[in-house]
mmCIF file of C-alpha atoms in Angstrom:
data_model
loop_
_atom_site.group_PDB
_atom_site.id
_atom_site.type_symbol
_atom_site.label_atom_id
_atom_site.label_comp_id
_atom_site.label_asym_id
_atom_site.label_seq_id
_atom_site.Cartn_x
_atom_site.Cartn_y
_atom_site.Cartn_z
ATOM 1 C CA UNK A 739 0.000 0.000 0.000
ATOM 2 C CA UNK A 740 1.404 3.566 -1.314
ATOM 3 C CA UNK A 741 -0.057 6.037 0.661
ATOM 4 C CA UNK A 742 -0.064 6.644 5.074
ATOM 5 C CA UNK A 743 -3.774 6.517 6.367
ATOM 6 C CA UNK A 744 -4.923 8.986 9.245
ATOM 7 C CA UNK A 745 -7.964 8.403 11.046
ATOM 8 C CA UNK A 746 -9.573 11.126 13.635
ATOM 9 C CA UNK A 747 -11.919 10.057 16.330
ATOM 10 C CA UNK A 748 -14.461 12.153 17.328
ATOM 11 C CA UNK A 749 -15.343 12.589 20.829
ATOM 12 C CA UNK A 750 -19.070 11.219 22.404
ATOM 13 C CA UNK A 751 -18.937 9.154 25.410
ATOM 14 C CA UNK A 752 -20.560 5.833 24.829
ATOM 15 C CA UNK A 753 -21.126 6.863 21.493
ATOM 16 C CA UNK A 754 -18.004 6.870 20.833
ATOM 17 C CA UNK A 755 -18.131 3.405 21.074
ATOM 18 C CA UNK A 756 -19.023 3.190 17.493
ATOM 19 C CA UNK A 757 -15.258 4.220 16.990
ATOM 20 C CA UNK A 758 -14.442 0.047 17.765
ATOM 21 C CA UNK A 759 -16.688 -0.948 14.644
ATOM 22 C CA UNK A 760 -14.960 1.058 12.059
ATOM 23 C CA UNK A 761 -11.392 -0.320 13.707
ATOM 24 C CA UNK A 762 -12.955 -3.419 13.296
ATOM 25 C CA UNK A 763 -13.640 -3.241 9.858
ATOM 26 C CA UNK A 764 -10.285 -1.716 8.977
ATOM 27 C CA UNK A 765 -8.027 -4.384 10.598
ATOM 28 C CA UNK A 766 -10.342 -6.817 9.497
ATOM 29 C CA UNK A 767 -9.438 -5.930 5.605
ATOM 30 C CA UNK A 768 -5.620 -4.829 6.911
ATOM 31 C CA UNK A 769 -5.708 -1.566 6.244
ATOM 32 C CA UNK A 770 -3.027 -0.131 7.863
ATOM 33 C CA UNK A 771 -3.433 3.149 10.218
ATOM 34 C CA UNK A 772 -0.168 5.221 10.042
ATOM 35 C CA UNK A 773 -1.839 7.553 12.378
ATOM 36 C CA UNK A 774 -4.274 8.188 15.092
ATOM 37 C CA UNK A 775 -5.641 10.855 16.194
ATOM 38 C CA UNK A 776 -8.375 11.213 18.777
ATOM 39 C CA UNK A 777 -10.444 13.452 20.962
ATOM 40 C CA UNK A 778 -12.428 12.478 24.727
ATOM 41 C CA UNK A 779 -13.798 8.787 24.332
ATOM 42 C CA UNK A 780 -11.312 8.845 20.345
ATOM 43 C CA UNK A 781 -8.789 9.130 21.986
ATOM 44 C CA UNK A 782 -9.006 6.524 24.680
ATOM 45 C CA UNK A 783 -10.142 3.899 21.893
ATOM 46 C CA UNK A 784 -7.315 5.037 19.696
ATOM 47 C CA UNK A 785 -4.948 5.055 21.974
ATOM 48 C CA UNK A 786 -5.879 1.648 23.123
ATOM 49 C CA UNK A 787 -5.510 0.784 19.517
ATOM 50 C CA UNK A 788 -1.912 2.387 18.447
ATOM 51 C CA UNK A 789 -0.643 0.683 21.575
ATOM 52 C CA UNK A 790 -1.527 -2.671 19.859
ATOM 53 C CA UNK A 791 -4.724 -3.634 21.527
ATOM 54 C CA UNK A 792 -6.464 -5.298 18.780
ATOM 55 C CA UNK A 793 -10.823 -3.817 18.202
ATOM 56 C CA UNK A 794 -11.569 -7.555 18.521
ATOM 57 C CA UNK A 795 -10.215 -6.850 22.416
ATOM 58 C CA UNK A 796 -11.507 -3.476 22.419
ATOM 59 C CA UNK A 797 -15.125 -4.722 21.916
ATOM 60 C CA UNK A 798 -14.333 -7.245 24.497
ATOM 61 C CA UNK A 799 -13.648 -4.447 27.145
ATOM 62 C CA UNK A 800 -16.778 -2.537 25.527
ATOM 63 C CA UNK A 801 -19.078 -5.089 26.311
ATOM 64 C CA UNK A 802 -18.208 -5.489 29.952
ATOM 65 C CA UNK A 803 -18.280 -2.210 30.565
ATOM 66 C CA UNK A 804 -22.092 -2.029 32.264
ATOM 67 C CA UNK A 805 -23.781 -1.788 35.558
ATOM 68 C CA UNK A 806 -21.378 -1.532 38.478
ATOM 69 C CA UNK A 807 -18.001 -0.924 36.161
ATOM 70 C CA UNK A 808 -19.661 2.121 34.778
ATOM 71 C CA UNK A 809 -21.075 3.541 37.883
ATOM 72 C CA UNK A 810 -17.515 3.750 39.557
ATOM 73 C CA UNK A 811 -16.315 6.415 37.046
ATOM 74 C CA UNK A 812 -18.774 8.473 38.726
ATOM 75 C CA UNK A 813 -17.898 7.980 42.529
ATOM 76 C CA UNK A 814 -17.808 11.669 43.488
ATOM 77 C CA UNK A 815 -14.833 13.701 44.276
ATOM 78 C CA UNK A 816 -15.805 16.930 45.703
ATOM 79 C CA UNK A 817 -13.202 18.530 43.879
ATOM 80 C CA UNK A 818 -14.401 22.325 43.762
ATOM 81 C CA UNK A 819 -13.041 21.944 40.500
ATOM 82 C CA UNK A 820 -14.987 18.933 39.477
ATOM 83 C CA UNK A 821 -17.539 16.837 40.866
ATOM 84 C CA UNK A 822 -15.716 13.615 39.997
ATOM 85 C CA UNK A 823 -11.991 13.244 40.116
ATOM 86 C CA UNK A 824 -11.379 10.121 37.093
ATOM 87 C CA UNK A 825 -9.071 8.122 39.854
ATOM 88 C CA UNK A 826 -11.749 5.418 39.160
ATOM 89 C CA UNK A 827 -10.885 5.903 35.708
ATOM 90 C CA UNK A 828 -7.313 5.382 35.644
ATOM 91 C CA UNK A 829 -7.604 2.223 38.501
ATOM 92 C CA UNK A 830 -9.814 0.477 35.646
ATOM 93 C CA UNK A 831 -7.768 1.164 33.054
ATOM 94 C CA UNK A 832 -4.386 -0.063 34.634
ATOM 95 C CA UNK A 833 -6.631 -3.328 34.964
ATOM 96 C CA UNK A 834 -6.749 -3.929 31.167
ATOM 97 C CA UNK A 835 -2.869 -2.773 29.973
ATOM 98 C CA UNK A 836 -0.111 -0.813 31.930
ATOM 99 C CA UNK A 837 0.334 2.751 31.459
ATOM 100 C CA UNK A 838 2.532 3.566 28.360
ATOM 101 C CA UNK A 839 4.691 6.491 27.191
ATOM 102 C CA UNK A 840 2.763 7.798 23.453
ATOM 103 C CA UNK A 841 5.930 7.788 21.831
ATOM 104 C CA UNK A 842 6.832 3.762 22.347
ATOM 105 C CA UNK A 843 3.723 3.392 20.776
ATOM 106 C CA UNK A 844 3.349 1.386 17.671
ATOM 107 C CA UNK A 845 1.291 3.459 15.688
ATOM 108 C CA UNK A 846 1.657 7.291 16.036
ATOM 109 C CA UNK A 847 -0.749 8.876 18.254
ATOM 110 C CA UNK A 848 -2.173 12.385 19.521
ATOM 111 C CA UNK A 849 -5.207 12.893 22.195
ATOM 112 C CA UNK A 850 -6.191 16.222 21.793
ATOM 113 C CA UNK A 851 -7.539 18.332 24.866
ATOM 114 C CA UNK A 852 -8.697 22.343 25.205
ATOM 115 C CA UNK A 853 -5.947 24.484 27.301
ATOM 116 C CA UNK A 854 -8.201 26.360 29.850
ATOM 117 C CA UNK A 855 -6.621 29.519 29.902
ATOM 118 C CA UNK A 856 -6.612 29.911 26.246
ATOM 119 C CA UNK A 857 -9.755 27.913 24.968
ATOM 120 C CA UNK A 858 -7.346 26.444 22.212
ATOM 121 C CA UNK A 859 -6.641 23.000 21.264
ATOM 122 C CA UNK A 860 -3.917 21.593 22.804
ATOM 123 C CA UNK A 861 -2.217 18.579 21.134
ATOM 124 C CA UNK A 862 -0.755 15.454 23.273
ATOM 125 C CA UNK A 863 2.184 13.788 21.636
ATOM 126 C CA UNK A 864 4.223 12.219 24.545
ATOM 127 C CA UNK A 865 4.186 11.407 27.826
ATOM 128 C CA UNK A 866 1.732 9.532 29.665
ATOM 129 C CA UNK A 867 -0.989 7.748 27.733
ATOM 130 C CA UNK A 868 -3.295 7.754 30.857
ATOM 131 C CA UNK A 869 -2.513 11.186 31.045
ATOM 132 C CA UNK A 870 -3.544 11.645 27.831
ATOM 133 C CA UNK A 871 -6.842 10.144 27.985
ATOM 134 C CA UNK A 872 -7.769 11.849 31.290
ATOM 135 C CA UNK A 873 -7.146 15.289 29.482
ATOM 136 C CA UNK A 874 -8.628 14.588 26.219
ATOM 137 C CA UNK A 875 -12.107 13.672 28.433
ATOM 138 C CA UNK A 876 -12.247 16.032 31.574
ATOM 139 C CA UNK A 877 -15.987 16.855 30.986
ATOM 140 C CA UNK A 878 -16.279 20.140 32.128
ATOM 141 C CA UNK A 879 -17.734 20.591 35.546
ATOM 142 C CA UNK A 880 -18.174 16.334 35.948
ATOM 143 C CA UNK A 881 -14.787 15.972 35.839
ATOM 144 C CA UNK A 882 -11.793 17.872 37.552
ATOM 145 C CA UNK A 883 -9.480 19.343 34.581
ATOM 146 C CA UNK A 884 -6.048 18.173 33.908
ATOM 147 C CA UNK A 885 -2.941 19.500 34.745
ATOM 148 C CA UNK A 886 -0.207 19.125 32.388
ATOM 149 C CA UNK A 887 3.215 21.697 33.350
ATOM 150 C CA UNK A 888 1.558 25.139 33.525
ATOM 151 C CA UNK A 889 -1.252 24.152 31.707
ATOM 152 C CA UNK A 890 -4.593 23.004 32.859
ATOM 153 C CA UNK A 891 -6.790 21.091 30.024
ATOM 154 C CA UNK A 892 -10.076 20.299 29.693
ATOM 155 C CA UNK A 893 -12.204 17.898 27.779
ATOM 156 C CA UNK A 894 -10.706 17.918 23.664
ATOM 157 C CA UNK A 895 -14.499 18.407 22.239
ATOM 158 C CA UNK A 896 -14.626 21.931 23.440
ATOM 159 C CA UNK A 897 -11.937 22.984 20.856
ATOM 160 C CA UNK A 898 -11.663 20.102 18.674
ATOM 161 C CA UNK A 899 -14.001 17.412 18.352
ATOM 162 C CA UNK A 900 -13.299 15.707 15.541
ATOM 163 C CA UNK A 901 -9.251 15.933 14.976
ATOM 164 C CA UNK A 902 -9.402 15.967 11.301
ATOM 165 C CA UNK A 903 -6.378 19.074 11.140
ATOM 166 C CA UNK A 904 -4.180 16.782 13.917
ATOM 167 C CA UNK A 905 -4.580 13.964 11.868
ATOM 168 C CA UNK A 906 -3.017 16.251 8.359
ATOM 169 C CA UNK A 907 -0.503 17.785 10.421
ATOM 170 C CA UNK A 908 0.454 14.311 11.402
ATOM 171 C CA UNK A 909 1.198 13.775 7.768
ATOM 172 C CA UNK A 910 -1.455 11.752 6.786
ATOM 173 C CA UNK A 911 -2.372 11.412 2.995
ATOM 174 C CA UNK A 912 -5.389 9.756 3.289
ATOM 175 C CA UNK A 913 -8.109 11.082 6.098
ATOM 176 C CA UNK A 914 -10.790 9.147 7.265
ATOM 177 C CA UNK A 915 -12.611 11.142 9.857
ATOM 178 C CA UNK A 916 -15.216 9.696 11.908
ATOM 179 C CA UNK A 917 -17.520 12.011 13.768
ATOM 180 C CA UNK A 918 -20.018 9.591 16.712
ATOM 181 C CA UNK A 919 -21.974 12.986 17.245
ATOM 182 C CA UNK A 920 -25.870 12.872 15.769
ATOM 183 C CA UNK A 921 -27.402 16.133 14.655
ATOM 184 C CA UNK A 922 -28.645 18.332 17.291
ATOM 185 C CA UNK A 923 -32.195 17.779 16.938
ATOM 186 C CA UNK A 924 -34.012 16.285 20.433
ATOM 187 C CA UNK A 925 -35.772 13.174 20.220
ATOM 188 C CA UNK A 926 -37.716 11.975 22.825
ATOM 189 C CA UNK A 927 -37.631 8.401 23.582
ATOM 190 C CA UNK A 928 -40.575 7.810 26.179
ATOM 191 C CA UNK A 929 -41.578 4.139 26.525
ATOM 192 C CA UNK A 930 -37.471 3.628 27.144
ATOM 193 C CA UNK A 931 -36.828 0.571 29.617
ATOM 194 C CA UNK A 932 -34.942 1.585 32.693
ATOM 195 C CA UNK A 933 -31.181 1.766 32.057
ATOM 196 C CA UNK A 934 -27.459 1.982 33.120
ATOM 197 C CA UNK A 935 -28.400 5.860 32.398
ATOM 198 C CA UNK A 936 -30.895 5.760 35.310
ATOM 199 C CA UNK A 937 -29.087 4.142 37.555
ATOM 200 C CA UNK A 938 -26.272 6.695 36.946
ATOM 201 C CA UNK A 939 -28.988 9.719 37.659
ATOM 202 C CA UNK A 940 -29.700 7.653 40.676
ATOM 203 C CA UNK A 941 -26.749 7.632 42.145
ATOM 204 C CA UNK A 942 -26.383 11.626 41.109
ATOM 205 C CA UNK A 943 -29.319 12.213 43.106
ATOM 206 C CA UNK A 944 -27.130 11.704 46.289
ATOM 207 C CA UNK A 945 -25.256 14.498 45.165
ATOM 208 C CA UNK A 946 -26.600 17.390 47.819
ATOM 209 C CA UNK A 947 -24.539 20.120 45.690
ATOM 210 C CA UNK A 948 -26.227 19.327 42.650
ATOM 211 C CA UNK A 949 -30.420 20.440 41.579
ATOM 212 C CA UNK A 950 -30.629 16.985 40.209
ATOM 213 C CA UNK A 951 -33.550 15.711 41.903
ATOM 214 C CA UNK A 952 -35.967 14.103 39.854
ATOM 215 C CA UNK A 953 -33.651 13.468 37.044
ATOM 216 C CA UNK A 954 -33.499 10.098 36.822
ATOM 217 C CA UNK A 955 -36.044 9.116 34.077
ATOM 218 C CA UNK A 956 -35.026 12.794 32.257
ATOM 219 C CA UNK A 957 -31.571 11.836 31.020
ATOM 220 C CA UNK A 958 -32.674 10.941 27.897
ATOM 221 C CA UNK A 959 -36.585 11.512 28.148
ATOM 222 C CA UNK A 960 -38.676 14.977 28.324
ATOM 223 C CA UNK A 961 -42.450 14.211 28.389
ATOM 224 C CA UNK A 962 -43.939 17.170 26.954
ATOM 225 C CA UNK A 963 -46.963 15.105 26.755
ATOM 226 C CA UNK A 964 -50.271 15.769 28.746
ATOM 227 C CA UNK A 965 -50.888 18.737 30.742
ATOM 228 C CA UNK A 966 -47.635 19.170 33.009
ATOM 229 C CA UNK A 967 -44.535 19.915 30.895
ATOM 230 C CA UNK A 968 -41.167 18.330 32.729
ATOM 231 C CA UNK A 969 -38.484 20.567 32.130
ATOM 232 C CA UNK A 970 -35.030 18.945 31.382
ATOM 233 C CA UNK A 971 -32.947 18.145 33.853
ATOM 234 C CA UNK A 972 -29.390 19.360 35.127
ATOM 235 C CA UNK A 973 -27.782 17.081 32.870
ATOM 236 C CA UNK A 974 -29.774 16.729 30.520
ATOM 237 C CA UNK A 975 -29.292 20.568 29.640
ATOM 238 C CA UNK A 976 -25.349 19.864 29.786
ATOM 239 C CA UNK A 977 -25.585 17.253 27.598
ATOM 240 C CA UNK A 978 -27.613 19.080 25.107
ATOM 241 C CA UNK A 979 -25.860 22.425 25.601
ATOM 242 C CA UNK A 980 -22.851 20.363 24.389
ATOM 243 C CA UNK A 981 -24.277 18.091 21.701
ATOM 244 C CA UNK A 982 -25.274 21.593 19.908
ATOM 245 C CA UNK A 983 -21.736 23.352 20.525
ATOM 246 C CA UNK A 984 -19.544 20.123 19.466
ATOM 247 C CA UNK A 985 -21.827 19.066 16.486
ATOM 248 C CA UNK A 986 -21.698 23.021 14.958
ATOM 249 C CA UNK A 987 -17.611 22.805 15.998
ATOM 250 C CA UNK A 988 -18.025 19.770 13.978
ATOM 251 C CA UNK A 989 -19.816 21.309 10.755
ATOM 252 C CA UNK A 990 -16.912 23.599 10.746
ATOM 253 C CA UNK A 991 -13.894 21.316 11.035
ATOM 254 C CA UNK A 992 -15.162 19.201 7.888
ATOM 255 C CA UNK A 993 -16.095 21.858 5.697
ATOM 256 C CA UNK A 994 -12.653 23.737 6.542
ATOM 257 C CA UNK A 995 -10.301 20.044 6.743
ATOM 258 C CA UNK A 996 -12.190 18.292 3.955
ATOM 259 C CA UNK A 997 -11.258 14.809 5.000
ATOM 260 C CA UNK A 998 -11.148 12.302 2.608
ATOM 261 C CA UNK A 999 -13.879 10.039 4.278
ATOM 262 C CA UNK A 1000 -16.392 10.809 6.644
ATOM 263 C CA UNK A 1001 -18.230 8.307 8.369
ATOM 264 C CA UNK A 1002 -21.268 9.307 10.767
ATOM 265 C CA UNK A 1003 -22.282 5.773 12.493
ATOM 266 C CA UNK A 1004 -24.916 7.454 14.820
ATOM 267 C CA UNK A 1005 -26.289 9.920 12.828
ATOM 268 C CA UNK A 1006 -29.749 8.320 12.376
ATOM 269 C CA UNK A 1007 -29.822 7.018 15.708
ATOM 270 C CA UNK A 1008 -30.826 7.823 19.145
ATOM 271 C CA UNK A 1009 -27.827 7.142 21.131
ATOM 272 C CA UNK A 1010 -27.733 9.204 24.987
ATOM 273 C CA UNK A 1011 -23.848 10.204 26.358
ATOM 274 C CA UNK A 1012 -23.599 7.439 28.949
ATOM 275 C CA UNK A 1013 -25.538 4.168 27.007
ATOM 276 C CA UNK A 1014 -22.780 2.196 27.726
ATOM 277 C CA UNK A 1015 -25.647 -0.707 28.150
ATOM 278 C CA UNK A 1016 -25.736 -0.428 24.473
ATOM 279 C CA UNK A 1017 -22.460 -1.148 23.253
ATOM 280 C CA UNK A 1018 -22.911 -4.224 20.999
ATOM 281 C CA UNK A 1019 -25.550 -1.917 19.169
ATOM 282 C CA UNK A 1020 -23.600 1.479 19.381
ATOM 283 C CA UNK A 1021 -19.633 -0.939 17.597
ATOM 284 C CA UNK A 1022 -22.374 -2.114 14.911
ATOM 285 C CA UNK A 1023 -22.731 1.264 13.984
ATOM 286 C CA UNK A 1024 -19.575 1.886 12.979
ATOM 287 C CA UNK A 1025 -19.315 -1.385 11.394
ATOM 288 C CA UNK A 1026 -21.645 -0.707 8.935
ATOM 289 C CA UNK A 1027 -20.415 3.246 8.094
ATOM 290 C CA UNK A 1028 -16.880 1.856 7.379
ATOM 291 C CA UNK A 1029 -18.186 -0.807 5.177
ATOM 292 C CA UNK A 1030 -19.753 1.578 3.004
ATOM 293 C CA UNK A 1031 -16.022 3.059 2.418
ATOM 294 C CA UNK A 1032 -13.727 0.126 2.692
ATOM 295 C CA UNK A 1033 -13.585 -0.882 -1.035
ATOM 296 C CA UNK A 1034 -13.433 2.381 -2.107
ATOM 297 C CA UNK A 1035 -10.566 3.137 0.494
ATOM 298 C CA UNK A 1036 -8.527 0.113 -0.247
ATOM 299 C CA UNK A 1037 -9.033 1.356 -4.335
ATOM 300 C CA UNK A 1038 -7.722 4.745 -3.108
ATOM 301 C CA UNK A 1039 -4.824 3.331 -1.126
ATOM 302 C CA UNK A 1040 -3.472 1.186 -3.848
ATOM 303 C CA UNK A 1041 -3.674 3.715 -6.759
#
């Protein structure tokens, strides 16, 4: 093959999960990935990845990841800087491969995070993949931020959320960009059985520094039917808030980058932040978006 393939991997929580499908698909028809870049939950499956963790494994970690597993990540902190601290995080990921430096990595990686004081992207290229993936994902407000020398980052989405430029600068020839974020548009989603998303409201509900009473079936669900209207929730408003900033940020960064391929696994589907119950569903996404491209990709490659 003639020419070095980039991928960028949007940010999106459990949606991001879709970013294991298209990895599937690629390694399944060995299509080699020269780069990776990736922002929030991209990064943390691409990093996985350029350190040699195959998507067959990823998917494996995917689908465990449910019930108790998930609700550890948000054991509060009380961090006046953010309600959850990611310690959790870091303990389960030291379960399922030791920390790594993101230069000894096989395939060439970047996380990208925002730097606070600035609002700018800042690019991770060495050090600490852990690090990385803490800094690339500090949610705003649920999560403390990252420091990193003087620096103090926050979550990559709010500056970059789909690293289609890192992945050129990188030197990439080919871009395939791949963007977990649906449209903007609310759908409601009443008759949903109770989830891993409830149980996470539940345990939110303990929170006494946080108006999140009642929130529990409003993650995902706003019954504006009958005669009493339920306003969102808390979180619900976060979520949205930054579902409409990333996905405009997102607009932007193709129409300026132009990558090569852009595949959009959840963009006819009504996927919530923390679905993490969904996994199997959410990798099948991306499996089918990066079949639609593969043969077209490995004609591209090889011209």
């Amino acid at each position: 093959m003639n020419k070095k393939v980039g991928i960028a991997l949007g940010g999106g929580a459990a949606r991001g999960l879709a970013h294991i499908g298209v990895l599937k698909v690629l390694e399944k028809h060995k299509i080699p990935l020269k780069y990776i870049a990736g922002t929030s939950m991209g990064a943390i499956i691409g990093g996985f990845f350029a350190a040699g963790v195959s998507a067959d494994e990823l998917e494996g970690f995917a689908l465990a990841l449910k019930g108790k597993k998930v609700l550890k990540f948000f054991t509060p902190s009380w961090s006046y800087s953010g309600f959850i601290n990611g310690k959790n995080i870091v303990t389960y990921l030291n379960t399922l491969m030791p920390d790594r430096d993101i230069q000894s990595l096989p395939i060439q990686f970047s996380a990208v995070a925002t730097d606070f004081f600035t609002g700018k992207k800042f690019v991770i290229e060495k050090g600490s993949l852990w690090n990385a993936f803490r800094a690339s994902s500090s949610i705003p407000v649920i999560f403390s931020p990252t420091v990193c020398g003087s620096k103090i980052l926050l979550d990559g989405g709010l500056s970059a959320p789909l690293p289609t430029a890192v992945v050129k600068d990188m030197g990439a020839d080919i871009v395939i960009s791949v963007n977990v974020v649906p449209p903007p548009e609310y759908k409601k989603n009443i008759k949903r059985k109770k989830s891993l998303m409830d149980n996470i409201a539940a345990k939110m509900n303990n929170w006494s520094l946080l108006p999140l009473k009642k929130s529990g079936g409003y993650l995902v669900n706003i019954d504006f039917s009958g005669k009493k209207r339920i306003l969102p929730s808390v979180i619900n408003i976060s979520m949205q808030t930054r579902n409409i900033i990333e996905y405009n940020l997102i607009i932007m960064d193709v129409k300026t980058n132009k990558p090569d391929f852009l595949l959009q696994p959840n963009k006819d589907v009504t996927v919530g932040w923390f679905e993490f119950d969904r996994a199997k569903e959410i990798i099948e996404n991306g499996e089918k978006s990066a079949m639609k491209i593969v043969d077209r990709l490995i004609e591209i490659i090889n011209s």
